[in-house]
């Protein structure tokens, strides 16, 4: 019980001491759930603000699926990947809500097991997206975003639009409040 009270107090004090976190020198870590309507893939993300409002970072994702596509194909899949991103927060008078733009590129590997057949495959992707971050405290933000994604899978190029992602970020470092 004492450890929980100490941890809660530490987090609360940290939230009160640091400013909203999009300035140079701030880092962040978080989790996103891709396509909230199916919630089958999660993304761990981390980044660093090299200038005010501009961060570079890394995403790693893990996804699983079990089911049928309706054409008599049943099975499961595993999706693993990593990507690099750049994110820019647009200036705002309201620091609670911040709109951001993001560009990303990366690689994914898929293991498919359907109708007693299995194989590994992979694809490259790049995307451009827009989102909004709501700072529920100086340390934490809730995010929603959508993107236009271009994939190259076995030399078949596809364009996707409209997945809605939801995420939670924790910001650390940066300048202390006076």
PDB file of C-alpha atoms in Angstrom:
ATOM      1  CA  UNK A   1       0.000   0.000   0.000  1.00  0.00           C
ATOM      2  CA  UNK A   2       2.853   2.403   0.858  1.00  0.00           C
ATOM      3  CA  UNK A   3       4.480   1.753  -2.521  1.00  0.00           C
ATOM      4  CA  UNK A   4       1.225   2.565  -4.349  1.00  0.00           C
ATOM      5  CA  UNK A   5       0.774   5.804  -2.370  1.00  0.00           C
ATOM      6  CA  UNK A   6       4.392   6.803  -3.086  1.00  0.00           C
ATOM      7  CA  UNK A   7       4.030   6.042  -6.804  1.00  0.00           C
ATOM      8  CA  UNK A   8       0.747   7.975  -7.002  1.00  0.00           C
ATOM      9  CA  UNK A   9       2.320  10.981  -5.203  1.00  0.00           C
ATOM     10  CA  UNK A  10       5.380  10.891  -7.487  1.00  0.00           C
ATOM     11  CA  UNK A  11       3.244  10.862 -10.649  1.00  0.00           C
ATOM     12  CA  UNK A  12       0.998  13.643  -9.312  1.00  0.00           C
ATOM     13  CA  UNK A  13       3.970  15.870  -8.407  1.00  0.00           C
ATOM     14  CA  UNK A  14       5.591  15.203 -11.764  1.00  0.00           C
ATOM     15  CA  UNK A  15       2.401  16.308 -13.492  1.00  0.00           C
ATOM     16  CA  UNK A  16       2.327  19.549 -11.516  1.00  0.00           C
ATOM     17  CA  UNK A  17       5.983  20.456 -12.068  1.00  0.00           C
ATOM     18  CA  UNK A  18       6.406  20.145 -15.823  1.00  0.00           C
ATOM     19  CA  UNK A  19       4.951  22.257 -18.618  1.00  0.00           C
ATOM     20  CA  UNK A  20       2.874  21.024 -21.562  1.00  0.00           C
ATOM     21  CA  UNK A  21       5.329  18.996 -23.559  1.00  0.00           C
ATOM     22  CA  UNK A  22       5.985  20.009 -27.141  1.00  0.00           C
ATOM     23  CA  UNK A  23       9.160  22.022 -26.577  1.00  0.00           C
ATOM     24  CA  UNK A  24      12.752  21.162 -27.460  1.00  0.00           C
ATOM     25  CA  UNK A  25      14.324  18.605 -25.148  1.00  0.00           C
ATOM     26  CA  UNK A  26      11.124  16.739 -24.281  1.00  0.00           C
ATOM     27  CA  UNK A  27      10.687  13.031 -24.885  1.00  0.00           C
ATOM     28  CA  UNK A  28       7.539  10.926 -25.051  1.00  0.00           C
ATOM     29  CA  UNK A  29       6.446   7.311 -25.004  1.00  0.00           C
ATOM     30  CA  UNK A  30       3.014   5.923 -25.657  1.00  0.00           C
ATOM     31  CA  UNK A  31       0.682   3.370 -27.088  1.00  0.00           C
ATOM     32  CA  UNK A  32      -1.751   3.595 -30.011  1.00  0.00           C
ATOM     33  CA  UNK A  33      -4.481   1.245 -31.134  1.00  0.00           C
ATOM     34  CA  UNK A  34      -4.733   1.188 -34.912  1.00  0.00           C
ATOM     35  CA  UNK A  35      -8.198   1.301 -36.420  1.00  0.00           C
ATOM     36  CA  UNK A  36     -10.354   1.615 -33.309  1.00  0.00           C
ATOM     37  CA  UNK A  37     -13.257  -0.038 -35.101  1.00  0.00           C
ATOM     38  CA  UNK A  38     -11.475  -3.410 -35.223  1.00  0.00           C
ATOM     39  CA  UNK A  39      -8.750  -2.926 -32.528  1.00  0.00           C
ATOM     40  CA  UNK A  40      -6.487  -5.694 -33.745  1.00  0.00           C
ATOM     41  CA  UNK A  41      -3.124  -3.958 -33.714  1.00  0.00           C
ATOM     42  CA  UNK A  42      -1.251  -1.972 -31.074  1.00  0.00           C
ATOM     43  CA  UNK A  43       1.684   0.358 -31.580  1.00  0.00           C
ATOM     44  CA  UNK A  44       4.348   1.290 -29.051  1.00  0.00           C
ATOM     45  CA  UNK A  45       5.809   4.674 -29.867  1.00  0.00           C
ATOM     46  CA  UNK A  46       8.581   6.923 -28.611  1.00  0.00           C
ATOM     47  CA  UNK A  47      10.012  10.218 -29.744  1.00  0.00           C
ATOM     48  CA  UNK A  48      12.064  13.280 -28.932  1.00  0.00           C
ATOM     49  CA  UNK A  49      11.455  16.981 -29.677  1.00  0.00           C
ATOM     50  CA  UNK A  50      14.560  18.252 -31.486  1.00  0.00           C
ATOM     51  CA  UNK A  51      13.003  21.722 -31.838  1.00  0.00           C
ATOM     52  CA  UNK A  52       9.865  23.260 -30.393  1.00  0.00           C
ATOM     53  CA  UNK A  53       6.790  21.481 -31.803  1.00  0.00           C
ATOM     54  CA  UNK A  54       8.806  19.025 -33.977  1.00  0.00           C
ATOM     55  CA  UNK A  55       9.607  15.459 -32.903  1.00  0.00           C
ATOM     56  CA  UNK A  56      11.249  12.456 -34.533  1.00  0.00           C
ATOM     57  CA  UNK A  57      10.578   8.954 -33.304  1.00  0.00           C
ATOM     58  CA  UNK A  58      10.113   5.229 -33.712  1.00  0.00           C
ATOM     59  CA  UNK A  59       6.948   3.099 -33.843  1.00  0.00           C
ATOM     60  CA  UNK A  60       6.872  -0.648 -33.287  1.00  0.00           C
ATOM     61  CA  UNK A  61       3.660  -2.560 -33.857  1.00  0.00           C
ATOM     62  CA  UNK A  62       2.208  -5.943 -33.017  1.00  0.00           C
ATOM     63  CA  UNK A  63      -1.105  -7.188 -34.353  1.00  0.00           C
ATOM     64  CA  UNK A  64      -3.053 -10.428 -34.307  1.00  0.00           C
ATOM     65  CA  UNK A  65      -6.208 -11.585 -35.997  1.00  0.00           C
ATOM     66  CA  UNK A  66      -8.349 -14.698 -35.951  1.00  0.00           C
ATOM     67  CA  UNK A  67     -11.381 -15.182 -38.128  1.00  0.00           C
ATOM     68  CA  UNK A  68     -12.838 -15.558 -41.563  1.00  0.00           C
ATOM     69  CA  UNK A  69     -13.075 -13.278 -44.574  1.00  0.00           C
ATOM     70  CA  UNK A  70     -16.482 -14.624 -45.623  1.00  0.00           C
ATOM     71  CA  UNK A  71     -15.158 -16.515 -48.659  1.00  0.00           C
ATOM     72  CA  UNK A  72     -14.517 -19.773 -46.813  1.00  0.00           C
ATOM     73  CA  UNK A  73     -11.016 -18.660 -45.796  1.00  0.00           C
ATOM     74  CA  UNK A  74     -10.450 -19.126 -42.081  1.00  0.00           C
ATOM     75  CA  UNK A  75      -7.261 -18.680 -40.126  1.00  0.00           C
ATOM     76  CA  UNK A  76      -5.052 -16.371 -38.145  1.00  0.00           C
ATOM     77  CA  UNK A  77      -2.332 -13.830 -38.721  1.00  0.00           C
ATOM     78  CA  UNK A  78       0.483 -12.143 -36.828  1.00  0.00           C
ATOM     79  CA  UNK A  79       1.767  -8.716 -37.821  1.00  0.00           C
ATOM     80  CA  UNK A  80       5.118  -7.286 -36.641  1.00  0.00           C
ATOM     81  CA  UNK A  81       6.686  -4.050 -37.803  1.00  0.00           C
ATOM     82  CA  UNK A  82       8.664  -0.899 -37.141  1.00  0.00           C
ATOM     83  CA  UNK A  83       8.685   2.576 -38.613  1.00  0.00           C
ATOM     84  CA  UNK A  84      10.232   6.011 -38.261  1.00  0.00           C
ATOM     85  CA  UNK A  85       8.121   9.152 -38.027  1.00  0.00           C
ATOM     86  CA  UNK A  86       8.302  12.926 -37.920  1.00  0.00           C
ATOM     87  CA  UNK A  87       5.557  14.860 -36.140  1.00  0.00           C
ATOM     88  CA  UNK A  88       4.822  18.604 -36.125  1.00  0.00           C
ATOM     89  CA  UNK A  89       2.414  20.249 -33.641  1.00  0.00           C
ATOM     90  CA  UNK A  90       0.799  23.341 -35.147  1.00  0.00           C
ATOM     91  CA  UNK A  91       0.916  26.503 -32.993  1.00  0.00           C
ATOM     92  CA  UNK A  92      -2.158  27.019 -30.833  1.00  0.00           C
ATOM     93  CA  UNK A  93      -3.398  29.523 -28.255  1.00  0.00           C
ATOM     94  CA  UNK A  94      -5.087  26.641 -26.442  1.00  0.00           C
ATOM     95  CA  UNK A  95      -2.392  24.307 -25.123  1.00  0.00           C
ATOM     96  CA  UNK A  96      -4.936  21.650 -24.103  1.00  0.00           C
ATOM     97  CA  UNK A  97      -5.821  20.809 -27.738  1.00  0.00           C
ATOM     98  CA  UNK A  98      -3.005  20.577 -30.271  1.00  0.00           C
ATOM     99  CA  UNK A  99      -3.388  19.599 -33.931  1.00  0.00           C
ATOM    100  CA  UNK A 100      -0.451  17.711 -35.425  1.00  0.00           C
ATOM    101  CA  UNK A 101       0.691  16.430 -38.793  1.00  0.00           C
ATOM    102  CA  UNK A 102       2.771  13.282 -39.126  1.00  0.00           C
ATOM    103  CA  UNK A 103       4.785  11.486 -41.806  1.00  0.00           C
ATOM    104  CA  UNK A 104       5.929   7.890 -41.346  1.00  0.00           C
ATOM    105  CA  UNK A 105       7.693   5.121 -43.226  1.00  0.00           C
ATOM    106  CA  UNK A 106       8.449   1.554 -42.182  1.00  0.00           C
ATOM    107  CA  UNK A 107       8.371  -2.197 -42.732  1.00  0.00           C
ATOM    108  CA  UNK A 108       5.860  -4.853 -41.666  1.00  0.00           C
ATOM    109  CA  UNK A 109       6.119  -8.645 -41.608  1.00  0.00           C
ATOM    110  CA  UNK A 110       3.023 -10.850 -41.596  1.00  0.00           C
ATOM    111  CA  UNK A 111       2.648 -14.518 -40.715  1.00  0.00           C
ATOM    112  CA  UNK A 112      -0.553 -15.896 -42.261  1.00  0.00           C
ATOM    113  CA  UNK A 113      -2.033 -19.266 -41.379  1.00  0.00           C
ATOM    114  CA  UNK A 114      -5.119 -19.955 -43.504  1.00  0.00           C
ATOM    115  CA  UNK A 115      -6.820 -23.218 -44.445  1.00  0.00           C
ATOM    116  CA  UNK A 116      -3.825 -25.326 -43.318  1.00  0.00           C
ATOM    117  CA  UNK A 117      -1.329 -23.192 -45.259  1.00  0.00           C
ATOM    118  CA  UNK A 118       1.096 -20.764 -43.675  1.00  0.00           C
ATOM    119  CA  UNK A 119       3.732 -18.306 -44.862  1.00  0.00           C
ATOM    120  CA  UNK A 120       5.657 -15.159 -43.947  1.00  0.00           C
ATOM    121  CA  UNK A 121       5.348 -12.071 -46.120  1.00  0.00           C
ATOM    122  CA  UNK A 122       6.228  -8.426 -45.776  1.00  0.00           C
ATOM    123  CA  UNK A 123       5.570  -4.968 -47.099  1.00  0.00           C
ATOM    124  CA  UNK A 124       6.872  -1.421 -46.925  1.00  0.00           C
ATOM    125  CA  UNK A 125       4.618   1.488 -46.104  1.00  0.00           C
ATOM    126  CA  UNK A 126       4.623   5.260 -45.934  1.00  0.00           C
ATOM    127  CA  UNK A 127       1.893   7.539 -44.636  1.00  0.00           C
ATOM    128  CA  UNK A 128       0.793  11.117 -44.087  1.00  0.00           C
ATOM    129  CA  UNK A 129      -1.648  11.876 -41.316  1.00  0.00           C
ATOM    130  CA  UNK A 130      -3.422  14.462 -39.199  1.00  0.00           C
ATOM    131  CA  UNK A 131      -4.458  14.212 -35.603  1.00  0.00           C
ATOM    132  CA  UNK A 132      -5.386  16.027 -32.441  1.00  0.00           C
ATOM    133  CA  UNK A 133      -3.819  15.657 -29.001  1.00  0.00           C
ATOM    134  CA  UNK A 134      -5.785  16.586 -25.892  1.00  0.00           C
ATOM    135  CA  UNK A 135      -3.476  17.211 -22.918  1.00  0.00           C
ATOM    136  CA  UNK A 136      -5.363  15.842 -19.918  1.00  0.00           C
ATOM    137  CA  UNK A 137      -2.404  17.003 -17.788  1.00  0.00           C
ATOM    138  CA  UNK A 138       0.997  18.472 -18.584  1.00  0.00           C
ATOM    139  CA  UNK A 139       2.412  14.920 -18.744  1.00  0.00           C
ATOM    140  CA  UNK A 140      -0.321  12.979 -20.569  1.00  0.00           C
ATOM    141  CA  UNK A 141      -2.235  13.382 -23.808  1.00  0.00           C
ATOM    142  CA  UNK A 142      -5.049  11.450 -25.454  1.00  0.00           C
ATOM    143  CA  UNK A 143      -4.785  11.376 -29.233  1.00  0.00           C
ATOM    144  CA  UNK A 144      -6.937  10.598 -32.223  1.00  0.00           C
ATOM    145  CA  UNK A 145      -5.568  10.543 -35.756  1.00  0.00           C
ATOM    146  CA  UNK A 146      -6.197   9.373 -39.277  1.00  0.00           C
ATOM    147  CA  UNK A 147      -3.821   8.863 -42.167  1.00  0.00           C
ATOM    148  CA  UNK A 148      -3.401   8.224 -45.840  1.00  0.00           C
ATOM    149  CA  UNK A 149      -1.200   5.114 -46.153  1.00  0.00           C
ATOM    150  CA  UNK A 150       0.593   3.778 -49.205  1.00  0.00           C
ATOM    151  CA  UNK A 151       1.777   0.138 -49.074  1.00  0.00           C
ATOM    152  CA  UNK A 152       3.911  -1.952 -51.388  1.00  0.00           C
ATOM    153  CA  UNK A 153       3.024  -5.640 -50.912  1.00  0.00           C
ATOM    154  CA  UNK A 154       4.551  -8.108 -53.418  1.00  0.00           C
ATOM    155  CA  UNK A 155       4.878  -5.235 -55.912  1.00  0.00           C
ATOM    156  CA  UNK A 156       1.162  -4.397 -55.540  1.00  0.00           C
ATOM    157  CA  UNK A 157       0.867  -0.781 -54.469  1.00  0.00           C
ATOM    158  CA  UNK A 158      -2.266   0.059 -52.464  1.00  0.00           C
ATOM    159  CA  UNK A 159      -3.602   3.286 -51.005  1.00  0.00           C
ATOM    160  CA  UNK A 160      -5.608   3.297 -47.753  1.00  0.00           C
ATOM    161  CA  UNK A 161      -7.488   6.187 -46.157  1.00  0.00           C
ATOM    162  CA  UNK A 162      -9.564   6.640 -43.075  1.00  0.00           C
ATOM    163  CA  UNK A 163      -8.446   4.363 -40.240  1.00  0.00           C
ATOM    164  CA  UNK A 164      -9.002   6.164 -36.956  1.00  0.00           C
ATOM    165  CA  UNK A 165      -6.321   5.522 -34.353  1.00  0.00           C
ATOM    166  CA  UNK A 166      -6.525   6.275 -30.637  1.00  0.00           C
ATOM    167  CA  UNK A 167      -3.520   6.724 -28.347  1.00  0.00           C
ATOM    168  CA  UNK A 168      -2.151   7.767 -24.986  1.00  0.00           C
ATOM    169  CA  UNK A 169       1.238   9.518 -24.615  1.00  0.00           C
ATOM    170  CA  UNK A 170       3.422  10.279 -21.587  1.00  0.00           C
ATOM    171  CA  UNK A 171       5.759  13.303 -21.916  1.00  0.00           C
ATOM    172  CA  UNK A 172       8.929  13.651 -19.837  1.00  0.00           C
ATOM    173  CA  UNK A 173      11.966  15.923 -19.553  1.00  0.00           C
ATOM    174  CA  UNK A 174      11.783  19.374 -21.011  1.00  0.00           C
ATOM    175  CA  UNK A 175      11.668  22.662 -19.112  1.00  0.00           C
ATOM    176  CA  UNK A 176      10.404  22.963 -15.558  1.00  0.00           C
ATOM    177  CA  UNK A 177       7.620  25.424 -14.680  1.00  0.00           C
ATOM    178  CA  UNK A 178       8.628  28.441 -12.618  1.00  0.00           C
TER     179      UNK A 178
END
